[in-house]
Amino acid sequence: MLPCMASWIYRFLLFCFCSSHALAADTLYQGGDSLNSSNTLVSKNGFFTLGFTRLGSAESNASYLGIWYDNHTSHPFWLANRGKPIADNSGVLAIDGSGNMKLTYSGGDPVEFYSSPSSASNITAILEDSGNFVLKDENSGSQQVLWQSFDFPTDTFLPGMKLGINHRTGQTWSLMSWLSDLVPTRAGAFTFEWDTNAKELVIRWRDVIYWTSGPLRSNTSFDSFSLNSGKLDFCFINVSKADEDYFMFTVSPNQYAPQDQRNFSMWRLTSDGSIIDLTTSRIYGGPVCKGNNEGGGCKRWSG
């Protein structure tokens, strides 16, 4: 009896280990691998999760493929199908035999992320420790990046992301607010952009300038925007070259940061036009700018 019990316990523990290991994997492999409503990808540092989550009111509780920080599934910082919510649990993300990555679901057109110009045999997609979901060609010597989620931000700005423009492709990097706290559709009233001419951050309300940071003055401050405080030090970076012009930021711990401090920051563009740094809890723009109120970066407007 005891040997049988020991064998059963061993098999049970092995099953649990294998199941947890599979769920904790950070990589989606070409051919056979798929992500659905019953599993997730988790970055190696354990901070980020890619999976399906349900958003919205109880009456319109739709399924979205997203990336979230910690267990904040109610507001993922990146959404794959922002304009195509899924009504059920049929969503599946996979890389097919030709190297194409797409999201399929019942009753709707697939969401295509990458279509390979020629058949490829060793494509992988990895959820990196930065929160970036990256599709790579493992056969190329440099593991060529074919597609990445950081190139398609939604309403949240992370270290390593870009705001600006790729002059070679015409692609722009900007944030667009959710329509409301419950509805993530691409119909929000506000955008958060990098003005490549004035070298400043801009919040727009329906294309009207609503708030600006003022010109970038140093690697730590703008005219009306400075974030260094508390446990993290910020570094602002502007890159201007022939093929792209963009703004990004990095963070690092300072002498006041405890050993277990997660060195991470997120700037979220809310549905009321605020930029909230979820690390320092500082707020810029937002309702304070309404009513022709100038100051602190607010701009006169009518609406």
PDB file of C-alpha atoms in Angstrom:
ATOM      1  CA  MET A   1       0.000   0.000   0.000  1.00  0.00           C
ATOM      2  CA  LEU A   2       2.719   2.452   0.954  1.00  0.00           C
ATOM      3  CA  PRO A   3       4.759   1.944  -2.266  1.00  0.00           C
ATOM      4  CA  CYS A   4       1.562   2.487  -4.296  1.00  0.00           C
ATOM      5  CA  MET A   5       0.761   5.614  -2.316  1.00  0.00           C
ATOM      6  CA  ALA A   6       4.323   6.880  -2.787  1.00  0.00           C
ATOM      7  CA  SER A   7       4.090   6.218  -6.514  1.00  0.00           C
ATOM      8  CA  TRP A   8       0.778   8.062  -6.715  1.00  0.00           C
ATOM      9  CA  ILE A   9       2.159  11.055  -4.821  1.00  0.00           C
ATOM     10  CA  TYR A  10       5.212  11.105  -7.104  1.00  0.00           C
ATOM     11  CA  ARG A  11       3.051  11.093 -10.213  1.00  0.00           C
ATOM     12  CA  PHE A  12       0.821  13.820  -8.738  1.00  0.00           C
ATOM     13  CA  LEU A  13       3.756  16.057  -7.882  1.00  0.00           C
ATOM     14  CA  LEU A  14       5.339  15.450 -11.291  1.00  0.00           C
ATOM     15  CA  PHE A  15       2.059  16.398 -12.956  1.00  0.00           C
ATOM     16  CA  CYS A  16       1.788  19.580 -10.888  1.00  0.00           C
ATOM     17  CA  PHE A  17       5.393  20.508 -11.670  1.00  0.00           C
ATOM     18  CA  CYS A  18       4.971  19.922 -15.377  1.00  0.00           C
ATOM     19  CA  SER A  19       1.686  21.831 -15.459  1.00  0.00           C
ATOM     20  CA  SER A  20       3.096  24.814 -13.593  1.00  0.00           C
ATOM     21  CA  HIS A  21       6.231  24.727 -15.720  1.00  0.00           C
ATOM     22  CA  ALA A  22       4.145  24.775 -18.895  1.00  0.00           C
ATOM     23  CA  LEU A  23       2.063  27.700 -17.651  1.00  0.00           C
ATOM     24  CA  ALA A  24       5.169  29.605 -16.582  1.00  0.00           C
ATOM     25  CA  ALA A  25       6.855  29.323 -19.981  1.00  0.00           C
ATOM     26  CA  ASP A  26       7.709  32.630 -21.646  1.00  0.00           C
ATOM     27  CA  THR A  27       7.937  31.428 -25.254  1.00  0.00           C
ATOM     28  CA  LEU A  28       5.451  30.455 -27.942  1.00  0.00           C
ATOM     29  CA  TYR A  29       6.972  28.090 -30.513  1.00  0.00           C
ATOM     30  CA  GLN A  30       6.042  27.677 -34.157  1.00  0.00           C
ATOM     31  CA  GLY A  31       3.872  24.726 -35.116  1.00  0.00           C
ATOM     32  CA  GLY A  32       1.809  23.004 -32.452  1.00  0.00           C
ATOM     33  CA  ASP A  33       2.161  25.548 -29.654  1.00  0.00           C
ATOM     34  CA  SER A  34      -0.830  27.769 -28.975  1.00  0.00           C
ATOM     35  CA  LEU A  35      -2.101  30.158 -26.350  1.00  0.00           C
ATOM     36  CA  ASN A  36      -5.764  29.995 -25.363  1.00  0.00           C
ATOM     37  CA  SER A  37      -8.060  30.931 -22.496  1.00  0.00           C
ATOM     38  CA  SER A  38      -6.714  28.148 -20.276  1.00  0.00           C
ATOM     39  CA  ASN A  39      -2.987  29.013 -20.358  1.00  0.00           C
ATOM     40  CA  THR A  40      -0.624  31.987 -20.273  1.00  0.00           C
ATOM     41  CA  LEU A  41       2.940  33.048 -20.977  1.00  0.00           C
ATOM     42  CA  VAL A  42       4.912  34.511 -18.051  1.00  0.00           C
ATOM     43  CA  SER A  43       8.160  36.470 -18.381  1.00  0.00           C
ATOM     44  CA  LYS A  44      11.210  34.967 -16.705  1.00  0.00           C
ATOM     45  CA  ASN A  45      11.265  37.659 -14.025  1.00  0.00           C
ATOM     46  CA  GLY A  46       7.648  36.831 -13.210  1.00  0.00           C
ATOM     47  CA  PHE A  47       6.452  40.428 -13.556  1.00  0.00           C
ATOM     48  CA  PHE A  48       4.518  40.157 -16.835  1.00  0.00           C
ATOM     49  CA  THR A  49       1.815  37.821 -18.108  1.00  0.00           C
ATOM     50  CA  LEU A  50       0.388  37.389 -21.607  1.00  0.00           C
ATOM     51  CA  GLY A  51      -3.027  35.807 -21.716  1.00  0.00           C
ATOM     52  CA  PHE A  52      -6.747  36.213 -22.227  1.00  0.00           C
ATOM     53  CA  THR A  53      -8.773  38.295 -19.791  1.00  0.00           C
ATOM     54  CA  ARG A  54     -12.358  39.511 -19.716  1.00  0.00           C
ATOM     55  CA  LEU A  55     -13.020  43.267 -19.658  1.00  0.00           C
ATOM     56  CA  GLY A  56     -16.092  45.474 -19.631  1.00  0.00           C
ATOM     57  CA  SER A  57     -19.411  45.528 -17.823  1.00  0.00           C
ATOM     58  CA  ALA A  58     -21.272  42.380 -16.846  1.00  0.00           C
ATOM     59  CA  GLU A  59     -23.545  42.806 -19.895  1.00  0.00           C
ATOM     60  CA  SER A  60     -20.659  43.105 -22.390  1.00  0.00           C
ATOM     61  CA  ASN A  61     -17.928  41.094 -20.722  1.00  0.00           C
ATOM     62  CA  ALA A  62     -15.641  40.550 -23.734  1.00  0.00           C
ATOM     63  CA  SER A  63     -12.404  38.572 -23.971  1.00  0.00           C
ATOM     64  CA  TYR A  64      -9.121  40.265 -24.909  1.00  0.00           C
ATOM     65  CA  LEU A  65      -5.584  39.013 -25.391  1.00  0.00           C
ATOM     66  CA  GLY A  66      -3.388  41.294 -23.325  1.00  0.00           C
ATOM     67  CA  ILE A  67      -0.221  41.747 -21.299  1.00  0.00           C
ATOM     68  CA  TRP A  68      -0.519  42.789 -17.665  1.00  0.00           C
ATOM     69  CA  TYR A  69       1.837  43.622 -14.825  1.00  0.00           C
ATOM     70  CA  ASP A  70       1.606  41.541 -11.646  1.00  0.00           C
ATOM     71  CA  ASN A  71      -2.022  40.392 -11.360  1.00  0.00           C
ATOM     72  CA  HIS A  72      -3.624  43.534 -12.772  1.00  0.00           C
ATOM     73  CA  THR A  73      -5.830  41.685 -15.267  1.00  0.00           C
ATOM     74  CA  SER A  74      -8.573  44.343 -15.112  1.00  0.00           C
ATOM     75  CA  HIS A  75      -6.422  46.831 -17.056  1.00  0.00           C
ATOM     76  CA  PRO A  76      -3.713  45.200 -19.226  1.00  0.00           C
ATOM     77  CA  PHE A  77      -1.094  47.678 -20.431  1.00  0.00           C
ATOM     78  CA  TRP A  78      -1.188  46.137 -23.916  1.00  0.00           C
ATOM     79  CA  LEU A  79      -4.087  44.664 -25.879  1.00  0.00           C
ATOM     80  CA  ALA A  80      -3.799  42.622 -29.055  1.00  0.00           C
ATOM     81  CA  ASN A  81      -7.435  42.794 -30.191  1.00  0.00           C
ATOM     82  CA  ARG A  82      -8.447  46.207 -28.897  1.00  0.00           C
ATOM     83  CA  GLY A  83     -10.854  46.712 -31.787  1.00  0.00           C
ATOM     84  CA  LYS A  84     -12.025  43.103 -32.041  1.00  0.00           C
ATOM     85  CA  PRO A  85     -13.326  41.852 -28.690  1.00  0.00           C
ATOM     86  CA  ILE A  86     -14.111  38.145 -28.486  1.00  0.00           C
ATOM     87  CA  ALA A  87     -17.546  37.188 -27.188  1.00  0.00           C
ATOM     88  CA  ASP A  88     -16.506  33.791 -25.826  1.00  0.00           C
ATOM     89  CA  ASN A  89     -13.420  31.748 -24.862  1.00  0.00           C
ATOM     90  CA  SER A  90     -12.575  30.648 -28.409  1.00  0.00           C
ATOM     91  CA  GLY A  91      -9.509  32.883 -28.868  1.00  0.00           C
ATOM     92  CA  VAL A  92      -6.277  31.138 -29.880  1.00  0.00           C
ATOM     93  CA  LEU A  93      -2.864  32.716 -30.550  1.00  0.00           C
ATOM     94  CA  ALA A  94      -0.464  30.602 -32.621  1.00  0.00           C
ATOM     95  CA  ILE A  95       2.408  30.691 -35.108  1.00  0.00           C
ATOM     96  CA  ASP A  96       1.506  28.479 -38.070  1.00  0.00           C
ATOM     97  CA  GLY A  97       3.792  26.267 -40.121  1.00  0.00           C
ATOM     98  CA  SER A  98       4.638  29.095 -42.528  1.00  0.00           C
ATOM     99  CA  GLY A  99       5.728  31.461 -39.763  1.00  0.00           C
ATOM    100  CA  ASN A 100       2.591  33.622 -39.597  1.00  0.00           C
ATOM    101  CA  MET A 101       1.386  34.737 -36.165  1.00  0.00           C
ATOM    102  CA  LYS A 102      -2.320  35.409 -35.755  1.00  0.00           C
ATOM    103  CA  LEU A 103      -5.161  35.416 -33.273  1.00  0.00           C
ATOM    104  CA  THR A 104      -8.181  33.376 -34.358  1.00  0.00           C
ATOM    105  CA  TYR A 105     -11.609  33.009 -32.770  1.00  0.00           C
ATOM    106  CA  SER A 106     -15.063  31.797 -33.693  1.00  0.00           C
ATOM    107  CA  GLY A 107     -17.369  34.080 -35.630  1.00  0.00           C
ATOM    108  CA  GLY A 108     -14.857  36.713 -36.698  1.00  0.00           C
ATOM    109  CA  ASP A 109     -11.905  37.570 -38.907  1.00  0.00           C
ATOM    110  CA  PRO A 110      -8.482  36.708 -37.478  1.00  0.00           C
ATOM    111  CA  VAL A 111      -6.195  39.366 -36.048  1.00  0.00           C
ATOM    112  CA  GLU A 112      -2.970  39.043 -38.033  1.00  0.00           C
ATOM    113  CA  PHE A 113       0.204  40.280 -36.363  1.00  0.00           C
ATOM    114  CA  TYR A 114       2.824  39.034 -38.778  1.00  0.00           C
ATOM    115  CA  SER A 115       2.657  37.428 -42.216  1.00  0.00           C
ATOM    116  CA  SER A 116       5.878  35.825 -43.368  1.00  0.00           C
ATOM    117  CA  PRO A 117       6.916  36.807 -46.924  1.00  0.00           C
ATOM    118  CA  SER A 118       8.315  33.309 -47.342  1.00  0.00           C
ATOM    119  CA  SER A 119       7.916  30.064 -45.484  1.00  0.00           C
ATOM    120  CA  ALA A 120       9.967  30.065 -42.260  1.00  0.00           C
ATOM    121  CA  SER A 121      10.692  27.109 -40.019  1.00  0.00           C
ATOM    122  CA  ASN A 122      12.035  28.400 -36.714  1.00  0.00           C
ATOM    123  CA  ILE A 123       9.931  31.329 -35.524  1.00  0.00           C
ATOM    124  CA  THR A 124       9.412  31.998 -31.819  1.00  0.00           C
ATOM    125  CA  ALA A 125       7.559  34.641 -29.815  1.00  0.00           C
ATOM    126  CA  ILE A 126       8.891  35.463 -26.357  1.00  0.00           C
ATOM    127  CA  LEU A 127       7.485  37.594 -23.542  1.00  0.00           C
ATOM    128  CA  GLU A 128      10.573  39.480 -22.410  1.00  0.00           C
ATOM    129  CA  ASP A 129      11.384  40.782 -18.939  1.00  0.00           C
ATOM    130  CA  SER A 130      10.666  44.323 -20.189  1.00  0.00           C
ATOM    131  CA  GLY A 131       7.033  43.400 -20.936  1.00  0.00           C
ATOM    132  CA  ASN A 132       7.685  43.401 -24.687  1.00  0.00           C
ATOM    133  CA  PHE A 133       6.254  40.463 -26.678  1.00  0.00           C
ATOM    134  CA  VAL A 134       8.731  39.829 -29.502  1.00  0.00           C
ATOM    135  CA  LEU A 135       8.509  37.613 -32.595  1.00  0.00           C
ATOM    136  CA  LYS A 136      11.930  36.416 -33.757  1.00  0.00           C
ATOM    137  CA  ASP A 137      13.466  34.381 -36.554  1.00  0.00           C
ATOM    138  CA  GLU A 138      15.785  32.006 -34.715  1.00  0.00           C
ATOM    139  CA  ASN A 139      17.451  30.944 -37.971  1.00  0.00           C
ATOM    140  CA  SER A 140      18.917  34.379 -38.530  1.00  0.00           C
ATOM    141  CA  GLY A 141      22.297  34.937 -36.950  1.00  0.00           C
ATOM    142  CA  SER A 142      21.093  37.943 -34.976  1.00  0.00           C
ATOM    143  CA  GLN A 143      17.671  36.485 -34.116  1.00  0.00           C
ATOM    144  CA  GLN A 144      15.962  39.078 -36.302  1.00  0.00           C
ATOM    145  CA  VAL A 145      12.985  40.823 -34.696  1.00  0.00           C
ATOM    146  CA  LEU A 146      10.024  40.389 -37.056  1.00  0.00           C
ATOM    147  CA  TRP A 147       7.358  42.042 -34.893  1.00  0.00           C
ATOM    148  CA  GLN A 148       7.035  43.376 -31.343  1.00  0.00           C
ATOM    149  CA  SER A 149       4.206  44.605 -29.147  1.00  0.00           C
ATOM    150  CA  PHE A 150       6.173  47.732 -28.139  1.00  0.00           C
ATOM    151  CA  ASP A 151       5.628  48.996 -31.701  1.00  0.00           C
ATOM    152  CA  PHE A 152       1.854  48.960 -31.121  1.00  0.00           C
ATOM    153  CA  PRO A 153       1.224  50.580 -27.721  1.00  0.00           C
ATOM    154  CA  THR A 154      -2.308  51.037 -26.393  1.00  0.00           C
ATOM    155  CA  ASP A 155      -2.783  53.408 -23.438  1.00  0.00           C
ATOM    156  CA  THR A 156       0.324  52.722 -21.316  1.00  0.00           C
ATOM    157  CA  PHE A 157       3.961  53.792 -21.731  1.00  0.00           C
ATOM    158  CA  LEU A 158       6.725  51.543 -20.347  1.00  0.00           C
ATOM    159  CA  PRO A 159      10.512  51.921 -20.110  1.00  0.00           C
ATOM    160  CA  GLY A 160      11.971  50.995 -23.488  1.00  0.00           C
ATOM    161  CA  MET A 161       8.852  51.933 -25.459  1.00  0.00           C
ATOM    162  CA  LYS A 162       8.994  54.730 -28.032  1.00  0.00           C
ATOM    163  CA  LEU A 163       6.806  57.747 -28.726  1.00  0.00           C
ATOM    164  CA  GLY A 164       7.522  59.326 -32.095  1.00  0.00           C
ATOM    165  CA  ILE A 165       7.777  58.329 -35.732  1.00  0.00           C
ATOM    166  CA  ASN A 166       9.639  55.907 -37.957  1.00  0.00           C
ATOM    167  CA  HIS A 167      10.405  57.990 -41.064  1.00  0.00           C
ATOM    168  CA  ARG A 168      11.322  54.925 -43.087  1.00  0.00           C
ATOM    169  CA  THR A 169       7.985  53.123 -42.637  1.00  0.00           C
ATOM    170  CA  GLY A 170       5.753  56.046 -41.685  1.00  0.00           C
ATOM    171  CA  GLN A 171       4.725  54.279 -38.498  1.00  0.00           C
ATOM    172  CA  THR A 172       3.954  56.488 -35.501  1.00  0.00           C
ATOM    173  CA  TRP A 173       4.177  55.485 -31.848  1.00  0.00           C
ATOM    174  CA  SER A 174       1.567  57.081 -29.579  1.00  0.00           C
ATOM    175  CA  LEU A 175      -0.944  56.204 -26.863  1.00  0.00           C
ATOM    176  CA  MET A 176      -4.731  56.380 -27.154  1.00  0.00           C
ATOM    177  CA  SER A 177      -6.914  56.387 -24.061  1.00  0.00           C
ATOM    178  CA  TRP A 178      -9.598  53.821 -23.369  1.00  0.00           C
ATOM    179  CA  LEU A 179     -13.145  55.053 -24.049  1.00  0.00           C
ATOM    180  CA  SER A 180     -13.884  54.552 -20.338  1.00  0.00           C
ATOM    181  CA  ASP A 181     -12.412  52.634 -17.412  1.00  0.00           C
ATOM    182  CA  LEU A 182     -14.249  49.533 -18.658  1.00  0.00           C
ATOM    183  CA  VAL A 183     -14.161  49.934 -22.451  1.00  0.00           C
ATOM    184  CA  PRO A 184     -10.724  49.684 -24.145  1.00  0.00           C
ATOM    185  CA  THR A 185     -11.894  50.271 -27.726  1.00  0.00           C
ATOM    186  CA  ARG A 186      -9.835  52.594 -29.953  1.00  0.00           C
ATOM    187  CA  ALA A 187     -12.332  55.420 -29.595  1.00  0.00           C
ATOM    188  CA  GLY A 188     -10.846  57.218 -26.621  1.00  0.00           C
ATOM    189  CA  ALA A 189     -10.865  61.017 -26.641  1.00  0.00           C
ATOM    190  CA  PHE A 190      -7.184  61.530 -25.784  1.00  0.00           C
ATOM    191  CA  THR A 191      -3.803  60.730 -27.306  1.00  0.00           C
ATOM    192  CA  PHE A 192      -0.320  61.027 -25.820  1.00  0.00           C
ATOM    193  CA  GLU A 193       2.399  61.848 -28.349  1.00  0.00           C
ATOM    194  CA  TRP A 194       5.945  63.069 -28.874  1.00  0.00           C
ATOM    195  CA  ASP A 195       6.146  66.351 -30.823  1.00  0.00           C
ATOM    196  CA  THR A 196       9.277  65.796 -32.890  1.00  0.00           C
ATOM    197  CA  ASN A 197       9.583  69.498 -33.757  1.00  0.00           C
ATOM    198  CA  ALA A 198       9.034  71.090 -30.348  1.00  0.00           C
ATOM    199  CA  LYS A 199      10.721  68.171 -28.562  1.00  0.00           C
ATOM    200  CA  GLU A 200       7.967  67.898 -26.004  1.00  0.00           C
ATOM    201  CA  LEU A 201       5.295  65.463 -24.811  1.00  0.00           C
ATOM    202  CA  VAL A 202       1.734  66.351 -25.798  1.00  0.00           C
ATOM    203  CA  ILE A 203      -1.724  65.232 -24.702  1.00  0.00           C
ATOM    204  CA  ARG A 204      -4.343  65.927 -27.383  1.00  0.00           C
ATOM    205  CA  TRP A 205      -8.113  65.985 -27.040  1.00  0.00           C
ATOM    206  CA  ARG A 206      -9.644  65.134 -30.426  1.00  0.00           C
ATOM    207  CA  ASP A 207      -6.510  66.537 -32.138  1.00  0.00           C
ATOM    208  CA  VAL A 208      -6.577  69.743 -30.047  1.00  0.00           C
ATOM    209  CA  ILE A 209      -3.520  70.319 -27.824  1.00  0.00           C
ATOM    210  CA  TYR A 210      -4.665  69.836 -24.232  1.00  0.00           C
ATOM    211  CA  TRP A 211      -1.424  69.639 -22.232  1.00  0.00           C
ATOM    212  CA  THR A 212       2.305  69.790 -22.981  1.00  0.00           C
ATOM    213  CA  SER A 213       5.384  68.955 -20.966  1.00  0.00           C
ATOM    214  CA  GLY A 214       7.284  71.909 -22.388  1.00  0.00           C
ATOM    215  CA  PRO A 215      10.557  71.299 -24.271  1.00  0.00           C
ATOM    216  CA  LEU A 216      12.951  68.625 -23.049  1.00  0.00           C
ATOM    217  CA  ARG A 217      15.634  70.459 -21.059  1.00  0.00           C
ATOM    218  CA  SER A 218      17.837  67.647 -19.780  1.00  0.00           C
ATOM    219  CA  ASN A 219      17.838  63.908 -19.358  1.00  0.00           C
ATOM    220  CA  THR A 220      15.749  64.296 -16.197  1.00  0.00           C
ATOM    221  CA  SER A 221      13.290  67.136 -16.832  1.00  0.00           C
ATOM    222  CA  PHE A 222      11.047  69.132 -19.157  1.00  0.00           C
ATOM    223  CA  ASP A 223       9.885  72.725 -18.682  1.00  0.00           C
ATOM    224  CA  SER A 224       6.813  71.618 -16.719  1.00  0.00           C
ATOM    225  CA  PHE A 225       7.448  67.931 -16.176  1.00  0.00           C
ATOM    226  CA  SER A 226       9.888  66.231 -13.838  1.00  0.00           C
ATOM    227  CA  LEU A 227       9.621  62.735 -12.402  1.00  0.00           C
ATOM    228  CA  ASN A 228      12.742  62.018 -10.339  1.00  0.00           C
ATOM    229  CA  SER A 229      11.585  61.345  -6.806  1.00  0.00           C
ATOM    230  CA  GLY A 230      11.187  58.596  -4.278  1.00  0.00           C
ATOM    231  CA  LYS A 231      12.927  55.310  -4.967  1.00  0.00           C
ATOM    232  CA  LEU A 232      13.511  55.566  -8.732  1.00  0.00           C
ATOM    233  CA  ASP A 233      15.645  57.787 -10.936  1.00  0.00           C
ATOM    234  CA  PHE A 234      14.309  58.548 -14.412  1.00  0.00           C
ATOM    235  CA  CYS A 235      16.324  59.211 -17.543  1.00  0.00           C
ATOM    236  CA  PHE A 236      14.631  60.837 -20.544  1.00  0.00           C
ATOM    237  CA  ILE A 237      16.065  60.049 -23.980  1.00  0.00           C
ATOM    238  CA  ASN A 238      15.417  61.703 -27.349  1.00  0.00           C
ATOM    239  CA  VAL A 239      16.850  60.062 -30.458  1.00  0.00           C
ATOM    240  CA  SER A 240      16.719  62.006 -33.723  1.00  0.00           C
ATOM    241  CA  LYS A 241      18.197  60.427 -36.831  1.00  0.00           C
ATOM    242  CA  ALA A 242      17.403  59.984 -40.486  1.00  0.00           C
ATOM    243  CA  ASP A 243      15.078  56.997 -40.139  1.00  0.00           C
ATOM    244  CA  GLU A 244      13.371  57.732 -36.816  1.00  0.00           C
ATOM    245  CA  ASP A 245      12.726  60.393 -34.200  1.00  0.00           C
ATOM    246  CA  TYR A 246      11.460  59.287 -30.810  1.00  0.00           C
ATOM    247  CA  PHE A 247      11.307  59.795 -27.044  1.00  0.00           C
ATOM    248  CA  MET A 248      11.752  57.050 -24.468  1.00  0.00           C
ATOM    249  CA  PHE A 249      12.625  56.756 -20.805  1.00  0.00           C
ATOM    250  CA  THR A 250      14.461  54.397 -18.484  1.00  0.00           C
ATOM    251  CA  VAL A 251      14.374  53.952 -14.718  1.00  0.00           C
ATOM    252  CA  SER A 252      16.921  52.762 -12.178  1.00  0.00           C
ATOM    253  CA  PRO A 253      16.894  52.399  -8.381  1.00  0.00           C
ATOM    254  CA  ASN A 254      18.561  55.060  -6.274  1.00  0.00           C
ATOM    255  CA  GLN A 255      20.007  54.912  -2.766  1.00  0.00           C
ATOM    256  CA  TYR A 256      16.530  55.013  -1.215  1.00  0.00           C
ATOM    257  CA  ALA A 257      15.238  51.963  -3.084  1.00  0.00           C
ATOM    258  CA  PRO A 258      14.892  48.825  -0.925  1.00  0.00           C
ATOM    259  CA  GLN A 259      16.535  45.658  -2.131  1.00  0.00           C
ATOM    260  CA  ASP A 260      13.234  44.113  -3.192  1.00  0.00           C
ATOM    261  CA  GLN A 261      12.030  47.230  -5.023  1.00  0.00           C
ATOM    262  CA  ARG A 262      10.826  46.413  -8.520  1.00  0.00           C
ATOM    263  CA  ASN A 263      12.600  48.884 -10.753  1.00  0.00           C
ATOM    264  CA  PHE A 264       9.717  49.579 -13.057  1.00  0.00           C
ATOM    265  CA  SER A 265       7.426  52.440 -14.049  1.00  0.00           C
ATOM    266  CA  MET A 266       4.234  52.729 -16.073  1.00  0.00           C
ATOM    267  CA  TRP A 267       2.633  55.919 -17.444  1.00  0.00           C
ATOM    268  CA  ARG A 268      -1.045  55.449 -18.192  1.00  0.00           C
ATOM    269  CA  LEU A 269      -3.178  57.773 -20.304  1.00  0.00           C
ATOM    270  CA  THR A 270      -6.599  57.710 -18.643  1.00  0.00           C
ATOM    271  CA  SER A 271      -9.990  58.250 -20.248  1.00  0.00           C
ATOM    272  CA  ASP A 272     -10.197  61.773 -18.736  1.00  0.00           C
ATOM    273  CA  GLY A 273      -6.920  62.936 -20.294  1.00  0.00           C
ATOM    274  CA  SER A 274      -4.598  62.406 -17.326  1.00  0.00           C
ATOM    275  CA  ILE A 275      -1.152  60.891 -17.437  1.00  0.00           C
ATOM    276  CA  ILE A 276      -0.634  58.895 -14.246  1.00  0.00           C
ATOM    277  CA  ASP A 277       2.737  57.521 -13.264  1.00  0.00           C
ATOM    278  CA  LEU A 278       1.631  54.344 -11.493  1.00  0.00           C
ATOM    279  CA  THR A 279       4.919  54.206  -9.572  1.00  0.00           C
ATOM    280  CA  THR A 280       5.097  57.726  -8.127  1.00  0.00           C
ATOM    281  CA  SER A 281       1.309  58.364  -8.298  1.00  0.00           C
ATOM    282  CA  ARG A 282       1.961  61.740  -9.921  1.00  0.00           C
ATOM    283  CA  ILE A 283      -0.752  63.043 -12.253  1.00  0.00           C
ATOM    284  CA  TYR A 284      -0.393  65.441 -15.210  1.00  0.00           C
ATOM    285  CA  GLY A 285      -3.067  66.968 -17.418  1.00  0.00           C
ATOM    286  CA  GLY A 286      -6.563  65.627 -16.777  1.00  0.00           C
ATOM    287  CA  PRO A 287      -9.601  67.489 -15.393  1.00  0.00           C
ATOM    288  CA  VAL A 288      -7.431  70.294 -13.992  1.00  0.00           C
ATOM    289  CA  CYS A 289      -6.824  71.407 -17.609  1.00  0.00           C
ATOM    290  CA  LYS A 290     -10.517  71.846 -18.431  1.00  0.00           C
ATOM    291  CA  GLY A 291     -12.165  75.237 -18.517  1.00  0.00           C
ATOM    292  CA  ASN A 292      -9.369  77.203 -20.203  1.00  0.00           C
ATOM    293  CA  ASN A 293      -7.076  76.685 -17.236  1.00  0.00           C
ATOM    294  CA  GLU A 294      -3.482  77.483 -18.160  1.00  0.00           C
ATOM    295  CA  GLY A 295      -0.568  76.437 -15.993  1.00  0.00           C
ATOM    296  CA  GLY A 296       1.334  73.249 -15.235  1.00  0.00           C
ATOM    297  CA  GLY A 297       1.460  72.438 -18.933  1.00  0.00           C
ATOM    298  CA  CYS A 298      -2.282  72.988 -19.555  1.00  0.00           C
ATOM    299  CA  LYS A 299      -3.270  74.753 -22.768  1.00  0.00           C
ATOM    300  CA  ARG A 300      -6.223  77.014 -23.449  1.00  0.00           C
ATOM    301  CA  TRP A 301      -8.957  75.204 -25.315  1.00  0.00           C
ATOM    302  CA  SER A 302     -12.700  75.347 -25.890  1.00  0.00           C
ATOM    303  CA  GLY A 303     -14.886  72.316 -25.559  1.00  0.00           C
TER     304      GLY A 303
END
